[in-house]
PDB file of C-alpha atoms in Angstrom:
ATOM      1  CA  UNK A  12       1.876  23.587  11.328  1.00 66.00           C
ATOM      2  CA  UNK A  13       5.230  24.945  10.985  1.00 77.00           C
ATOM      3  CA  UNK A  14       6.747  25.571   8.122  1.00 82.00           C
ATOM      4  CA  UNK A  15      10.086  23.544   9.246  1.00 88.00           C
ATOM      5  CA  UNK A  16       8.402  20.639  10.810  1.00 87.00           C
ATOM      6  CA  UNK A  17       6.293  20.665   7.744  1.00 87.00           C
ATOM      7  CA  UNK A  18       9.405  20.812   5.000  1.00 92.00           C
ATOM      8  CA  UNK A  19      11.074  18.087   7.290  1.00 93.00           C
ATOM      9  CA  UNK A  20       7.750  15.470   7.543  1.00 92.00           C
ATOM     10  CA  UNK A  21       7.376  16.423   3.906  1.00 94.00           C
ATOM     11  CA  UNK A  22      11.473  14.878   2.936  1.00 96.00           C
ATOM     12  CA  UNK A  23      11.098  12.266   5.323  1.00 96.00           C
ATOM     13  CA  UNK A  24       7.508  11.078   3.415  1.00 95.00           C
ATOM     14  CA  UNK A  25       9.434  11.519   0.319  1.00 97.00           C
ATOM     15  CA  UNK A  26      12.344   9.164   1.360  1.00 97.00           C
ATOM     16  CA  UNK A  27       9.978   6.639   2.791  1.00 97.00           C
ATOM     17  CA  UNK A  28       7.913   6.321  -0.895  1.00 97.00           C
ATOM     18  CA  UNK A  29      10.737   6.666  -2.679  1.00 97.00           C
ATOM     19  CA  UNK A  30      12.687   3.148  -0.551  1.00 97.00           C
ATOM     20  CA  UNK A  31       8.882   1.642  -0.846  1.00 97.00           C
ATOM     21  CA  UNK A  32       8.789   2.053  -4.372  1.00 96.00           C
ATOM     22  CA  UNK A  33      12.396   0.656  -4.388  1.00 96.00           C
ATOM     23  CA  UNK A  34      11.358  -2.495  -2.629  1.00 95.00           C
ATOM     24  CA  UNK A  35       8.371  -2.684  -4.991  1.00 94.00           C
ATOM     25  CA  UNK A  36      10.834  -2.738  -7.980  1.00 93.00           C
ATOM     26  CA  UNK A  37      13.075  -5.380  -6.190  1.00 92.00           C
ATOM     27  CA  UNK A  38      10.185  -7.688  -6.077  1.00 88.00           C
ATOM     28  CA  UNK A  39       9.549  -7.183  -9.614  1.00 88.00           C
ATOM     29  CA  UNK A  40      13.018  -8.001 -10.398  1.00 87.00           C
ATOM     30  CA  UNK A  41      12.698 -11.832  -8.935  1.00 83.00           C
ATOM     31  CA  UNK A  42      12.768 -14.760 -11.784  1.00 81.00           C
ATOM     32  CA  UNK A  43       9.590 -16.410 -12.385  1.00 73.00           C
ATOM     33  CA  UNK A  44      10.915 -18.993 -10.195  1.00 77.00           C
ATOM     34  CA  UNK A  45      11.953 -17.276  -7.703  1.00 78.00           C
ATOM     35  CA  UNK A  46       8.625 -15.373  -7.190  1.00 76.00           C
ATOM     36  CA  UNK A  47       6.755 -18.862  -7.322  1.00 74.00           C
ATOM     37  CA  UNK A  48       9.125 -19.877  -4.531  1.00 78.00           C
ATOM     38  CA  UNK A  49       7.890 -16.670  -2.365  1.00 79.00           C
ATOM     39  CA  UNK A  50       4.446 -17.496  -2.883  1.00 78.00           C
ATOM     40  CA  UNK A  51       4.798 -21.077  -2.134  1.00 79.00           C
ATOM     41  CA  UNK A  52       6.495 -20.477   1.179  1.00 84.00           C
ATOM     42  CA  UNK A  53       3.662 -18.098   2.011  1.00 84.00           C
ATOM     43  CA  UNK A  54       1.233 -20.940   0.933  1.00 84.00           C
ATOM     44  CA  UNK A  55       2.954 -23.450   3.226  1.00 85.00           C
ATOM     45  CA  UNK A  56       3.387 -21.294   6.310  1.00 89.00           C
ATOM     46  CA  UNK A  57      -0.695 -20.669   5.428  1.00 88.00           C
ATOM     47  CA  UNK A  58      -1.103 -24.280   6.042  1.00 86.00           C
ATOM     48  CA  UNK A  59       0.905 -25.041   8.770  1.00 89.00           C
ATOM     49  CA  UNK A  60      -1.476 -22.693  10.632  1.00 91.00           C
ATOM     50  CA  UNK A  61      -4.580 -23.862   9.295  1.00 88.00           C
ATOM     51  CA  UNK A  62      -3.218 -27.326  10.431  1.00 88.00           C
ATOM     52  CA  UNK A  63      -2.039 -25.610  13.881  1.00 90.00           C
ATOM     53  CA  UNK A  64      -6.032 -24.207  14.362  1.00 91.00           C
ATOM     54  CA  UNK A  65      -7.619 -27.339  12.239  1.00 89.00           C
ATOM     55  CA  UNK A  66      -5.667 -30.348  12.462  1.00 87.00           C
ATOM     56  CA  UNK A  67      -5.871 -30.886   8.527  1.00 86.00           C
ATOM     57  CA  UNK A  68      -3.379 -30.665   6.152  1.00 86.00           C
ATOM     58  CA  UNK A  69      -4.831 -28.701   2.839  1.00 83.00           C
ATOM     59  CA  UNK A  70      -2.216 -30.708   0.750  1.00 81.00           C
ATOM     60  CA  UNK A  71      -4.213 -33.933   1.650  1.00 82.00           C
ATOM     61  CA  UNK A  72      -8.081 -32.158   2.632  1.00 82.00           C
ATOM     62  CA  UNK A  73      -8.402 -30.279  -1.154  1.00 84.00           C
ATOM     63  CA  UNK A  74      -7.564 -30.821  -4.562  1.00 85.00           C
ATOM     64  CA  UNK A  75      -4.300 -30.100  -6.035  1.00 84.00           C
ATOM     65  CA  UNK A  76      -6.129 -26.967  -8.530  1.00 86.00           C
ATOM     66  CA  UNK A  77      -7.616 -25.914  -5.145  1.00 84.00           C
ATOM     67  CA  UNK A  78      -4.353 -25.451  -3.826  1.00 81.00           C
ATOM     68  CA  UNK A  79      -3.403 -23.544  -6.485  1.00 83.00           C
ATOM     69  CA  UNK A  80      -5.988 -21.059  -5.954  1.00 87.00           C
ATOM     70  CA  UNK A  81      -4.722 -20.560  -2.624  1.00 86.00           C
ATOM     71  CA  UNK A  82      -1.381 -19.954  -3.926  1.00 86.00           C
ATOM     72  CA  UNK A  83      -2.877 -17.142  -6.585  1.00 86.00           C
ATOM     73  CA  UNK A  84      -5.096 -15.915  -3.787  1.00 89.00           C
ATOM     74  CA  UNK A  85      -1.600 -14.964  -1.840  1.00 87.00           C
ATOM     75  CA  UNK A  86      -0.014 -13.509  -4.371  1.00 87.00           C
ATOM     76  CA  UNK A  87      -2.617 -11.631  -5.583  1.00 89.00           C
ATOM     77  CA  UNK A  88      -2.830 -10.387  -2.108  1.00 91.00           C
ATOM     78  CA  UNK A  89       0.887  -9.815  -1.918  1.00 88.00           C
ATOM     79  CA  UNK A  90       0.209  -7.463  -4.841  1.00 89.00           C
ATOM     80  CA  UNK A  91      -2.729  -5.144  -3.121  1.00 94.00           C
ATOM     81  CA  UNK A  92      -0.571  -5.530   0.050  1.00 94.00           C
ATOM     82  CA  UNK A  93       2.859  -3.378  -1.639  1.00 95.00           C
ATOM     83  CA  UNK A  94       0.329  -0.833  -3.219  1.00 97.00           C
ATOM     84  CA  UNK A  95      -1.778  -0.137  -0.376  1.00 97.00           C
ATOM     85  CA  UNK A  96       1.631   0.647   1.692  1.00 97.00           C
ATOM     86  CA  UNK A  97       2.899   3.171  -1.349  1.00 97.00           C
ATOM     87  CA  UNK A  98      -0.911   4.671  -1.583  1.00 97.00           C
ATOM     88  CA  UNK A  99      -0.451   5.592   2.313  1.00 97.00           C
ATOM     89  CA  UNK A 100       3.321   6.909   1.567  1.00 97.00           C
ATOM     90  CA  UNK A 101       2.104   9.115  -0.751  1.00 97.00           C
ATOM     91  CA  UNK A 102      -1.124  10.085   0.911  1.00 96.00           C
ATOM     92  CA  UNK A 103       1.432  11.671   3.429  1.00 94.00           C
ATOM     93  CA  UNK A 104       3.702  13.107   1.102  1.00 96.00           C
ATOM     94  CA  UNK A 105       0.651  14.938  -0.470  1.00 95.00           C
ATOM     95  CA  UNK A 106      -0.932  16.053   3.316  1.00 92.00           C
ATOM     96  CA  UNK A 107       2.254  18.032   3.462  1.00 91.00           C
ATOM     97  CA  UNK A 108       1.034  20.356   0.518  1.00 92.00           C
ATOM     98  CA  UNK A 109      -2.012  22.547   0.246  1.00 91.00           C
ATOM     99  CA  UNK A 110      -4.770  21.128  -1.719  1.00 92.00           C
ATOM    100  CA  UNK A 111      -7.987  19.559  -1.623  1.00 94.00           C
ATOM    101  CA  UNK A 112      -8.477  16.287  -0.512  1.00 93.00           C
ATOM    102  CA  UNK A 113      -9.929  15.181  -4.034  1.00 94.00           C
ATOM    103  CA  UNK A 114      -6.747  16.073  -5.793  1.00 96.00           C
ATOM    104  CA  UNK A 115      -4.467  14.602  -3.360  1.00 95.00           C
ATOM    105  CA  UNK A 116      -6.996  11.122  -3.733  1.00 96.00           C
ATOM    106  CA  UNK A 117      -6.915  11.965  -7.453  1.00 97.00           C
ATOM    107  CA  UNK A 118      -2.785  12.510  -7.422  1.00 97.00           C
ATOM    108  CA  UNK A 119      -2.317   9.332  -5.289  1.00 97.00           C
ATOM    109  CA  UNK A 120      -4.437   7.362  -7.175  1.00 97.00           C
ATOM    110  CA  UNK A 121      -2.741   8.539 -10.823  1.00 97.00           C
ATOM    111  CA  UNK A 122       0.749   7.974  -9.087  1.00 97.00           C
ATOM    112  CA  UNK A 123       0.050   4.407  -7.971  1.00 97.00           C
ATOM    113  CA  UNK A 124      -1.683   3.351 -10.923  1.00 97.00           C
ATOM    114  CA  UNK A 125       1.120   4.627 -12.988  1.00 97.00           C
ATOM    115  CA  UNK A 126       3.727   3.247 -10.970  1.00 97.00           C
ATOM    116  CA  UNK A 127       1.892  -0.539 -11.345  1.00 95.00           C
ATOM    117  CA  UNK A 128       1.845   0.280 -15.229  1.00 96.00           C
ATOM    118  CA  UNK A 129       5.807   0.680 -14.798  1.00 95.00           C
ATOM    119  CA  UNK A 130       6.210  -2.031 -12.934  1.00 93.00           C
ATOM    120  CA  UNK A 131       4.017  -4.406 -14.882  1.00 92.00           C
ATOM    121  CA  UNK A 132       6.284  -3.588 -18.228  1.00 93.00           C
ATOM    122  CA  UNK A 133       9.096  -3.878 -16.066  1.00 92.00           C
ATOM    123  CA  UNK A 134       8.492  -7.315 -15.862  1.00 90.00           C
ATOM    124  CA  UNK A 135       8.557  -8.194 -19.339  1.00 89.00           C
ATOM    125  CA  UNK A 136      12.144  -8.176 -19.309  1.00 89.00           C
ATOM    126  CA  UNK A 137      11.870 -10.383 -16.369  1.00 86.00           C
ATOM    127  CA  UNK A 138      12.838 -14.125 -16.564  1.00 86.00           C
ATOM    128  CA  UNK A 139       9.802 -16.243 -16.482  1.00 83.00           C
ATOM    129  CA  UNK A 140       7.503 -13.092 -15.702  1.00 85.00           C
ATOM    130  CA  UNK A 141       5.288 -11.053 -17.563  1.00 86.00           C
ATOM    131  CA  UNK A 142       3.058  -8.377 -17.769  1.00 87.00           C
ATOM    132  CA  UNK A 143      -1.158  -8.213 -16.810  1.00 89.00           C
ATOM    133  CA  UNK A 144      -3.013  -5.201 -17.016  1.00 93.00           C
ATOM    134  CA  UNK A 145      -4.968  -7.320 -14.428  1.00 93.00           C
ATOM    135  CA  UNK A 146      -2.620  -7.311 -12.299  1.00 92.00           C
ATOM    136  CA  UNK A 147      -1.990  -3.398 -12.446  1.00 94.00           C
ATOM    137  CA  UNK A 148      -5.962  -3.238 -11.540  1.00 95.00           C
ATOM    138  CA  UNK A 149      -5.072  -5.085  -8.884  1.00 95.00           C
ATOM    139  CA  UNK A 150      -2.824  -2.927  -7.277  1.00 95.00           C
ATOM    140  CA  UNK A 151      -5.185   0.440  -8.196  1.00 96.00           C
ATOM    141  CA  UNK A 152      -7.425  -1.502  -5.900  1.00 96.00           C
ATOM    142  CA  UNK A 153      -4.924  -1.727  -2.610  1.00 96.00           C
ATOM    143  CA  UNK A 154      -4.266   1.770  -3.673  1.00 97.00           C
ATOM    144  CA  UNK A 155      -7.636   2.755  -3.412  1.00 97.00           C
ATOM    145  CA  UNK A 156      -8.201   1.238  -0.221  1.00 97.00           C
ATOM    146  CA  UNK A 157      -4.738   2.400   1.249  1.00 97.00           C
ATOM    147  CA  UNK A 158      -5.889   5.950  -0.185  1.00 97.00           C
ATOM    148  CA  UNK A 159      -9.259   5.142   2.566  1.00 96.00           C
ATOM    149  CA  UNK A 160      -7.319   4.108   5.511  1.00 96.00           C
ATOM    150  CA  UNK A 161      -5.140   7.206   4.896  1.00 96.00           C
ATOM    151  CA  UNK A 162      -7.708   9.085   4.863  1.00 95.00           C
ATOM    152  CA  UNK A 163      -9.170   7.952   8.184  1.00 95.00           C
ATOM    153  CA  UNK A 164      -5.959   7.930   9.617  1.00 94.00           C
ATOM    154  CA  UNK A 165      -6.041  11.451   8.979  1.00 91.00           C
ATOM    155  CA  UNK A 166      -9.411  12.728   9.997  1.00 91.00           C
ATOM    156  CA  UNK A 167      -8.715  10.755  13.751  1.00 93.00           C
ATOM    157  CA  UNK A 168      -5.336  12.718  13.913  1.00 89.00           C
ATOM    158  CA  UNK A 169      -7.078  15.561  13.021  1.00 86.00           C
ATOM    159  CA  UNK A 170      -9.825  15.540  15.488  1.00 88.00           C
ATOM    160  CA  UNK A 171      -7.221  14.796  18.022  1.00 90.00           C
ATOM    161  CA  UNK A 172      -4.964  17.410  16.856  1.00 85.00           C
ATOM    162  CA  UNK A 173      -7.865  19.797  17.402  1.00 85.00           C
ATOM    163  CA  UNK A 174      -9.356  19.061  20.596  1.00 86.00           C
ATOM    164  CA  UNK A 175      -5.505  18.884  21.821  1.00 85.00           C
ATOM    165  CA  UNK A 176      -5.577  22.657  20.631  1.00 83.00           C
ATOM    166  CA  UNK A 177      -8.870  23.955  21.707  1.00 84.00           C
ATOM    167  CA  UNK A 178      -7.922  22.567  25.491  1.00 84.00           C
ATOM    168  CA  UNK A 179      -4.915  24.354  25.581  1.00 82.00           C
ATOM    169  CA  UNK A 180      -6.537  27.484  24.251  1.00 79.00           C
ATOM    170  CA  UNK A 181      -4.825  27.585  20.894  1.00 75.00           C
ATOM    171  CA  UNK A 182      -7.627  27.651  18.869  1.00 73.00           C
ATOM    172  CA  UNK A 183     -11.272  28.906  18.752  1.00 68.00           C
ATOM    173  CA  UNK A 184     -12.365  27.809  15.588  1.00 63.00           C
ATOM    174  CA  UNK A 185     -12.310  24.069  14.817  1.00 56.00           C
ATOM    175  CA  UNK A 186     -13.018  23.501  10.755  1.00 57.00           C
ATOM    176  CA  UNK A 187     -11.251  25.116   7.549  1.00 55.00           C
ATOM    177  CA  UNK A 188     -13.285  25.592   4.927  1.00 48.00           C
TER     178      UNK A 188
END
């Protein structure tokens, strides 16, 4: 790739993780109540289509502590949702530089992991929130899977990349090694 294309992709993928990571630390900075409100909305707008497809209402069809589950279910999801995103931003950050795949996985991993630490202690000082090292595992775990679809992402560009190349003559040899 060239070098200027490649410096330029490689800012731009820095910018986009950095205003992720941003909106990850404006979530974190919502009240207790607030956040519950989030989820809640989420939880209702989640029912209004179940009762859309269904025809039942899952205030009235299930138990109250049912309910609730749903509720933890979303935000829980909310939370593997933000870190898969920042996994893939940093995925491409790190396919701008010249190392093995391992220690790019390895990198994004350590990065995302320690970023959910940070944001996890953040919230201590958060009213009504707190801190769970659950919760950081939690968000390793859409990192880990965001790390995957990267990764795919990647090998299908590739392939495209070089059959693009090898029809237009560019190329002989298809694999690095």
């Amino acid at each position: 790739m060239n070098p200027k294309i490649k410096f330029r992709l490689r800012i731009i993928a820095i910018l986009t993780t950095l205003i992720w990571m941003m909106v990850i630390f404006r979530f974190s900075m919502d009240t207790g109540t607030s956040s519950h409100g989030l989820s809640g909305a989420c939880v209702t707008l989640f029912n209004k289509a179940v009762f859309y497809f269904t025809g039942k209402d899952l205030t009235i069809s299930i138990s109250p502590s049912h309910y609730a589950y749903i509720e933890l279910f979303f935000r829980k999801l909310a939370h593997m949702s933000i870190y898969f995103i920042l996994s893939i931003n940093v995925m491409i950050v790190l396919f701008t530089f010249n190392m093995k795949m391992t220690l790019r996985m390895f990198l994004s991993l350590l990065l995302c992991f320690l970023y959910a630490l940070s944001d996890e202690f953040h919230q201590l000082f958060v009213d009504g929130r707190g801190a769970s090292f659950v919760d950081c595992l939690i968000d390793t775990s859409g990192a880990f899977i965001g790390i995957f679809v990267a990764l795919l992402l990647y090998c299908v560009m590739y392939t495209i990349m070089i059959k693009y190349q090898k029809s237009k003559g560019r190329i002989t040899v298809t694999y690095e090694i």
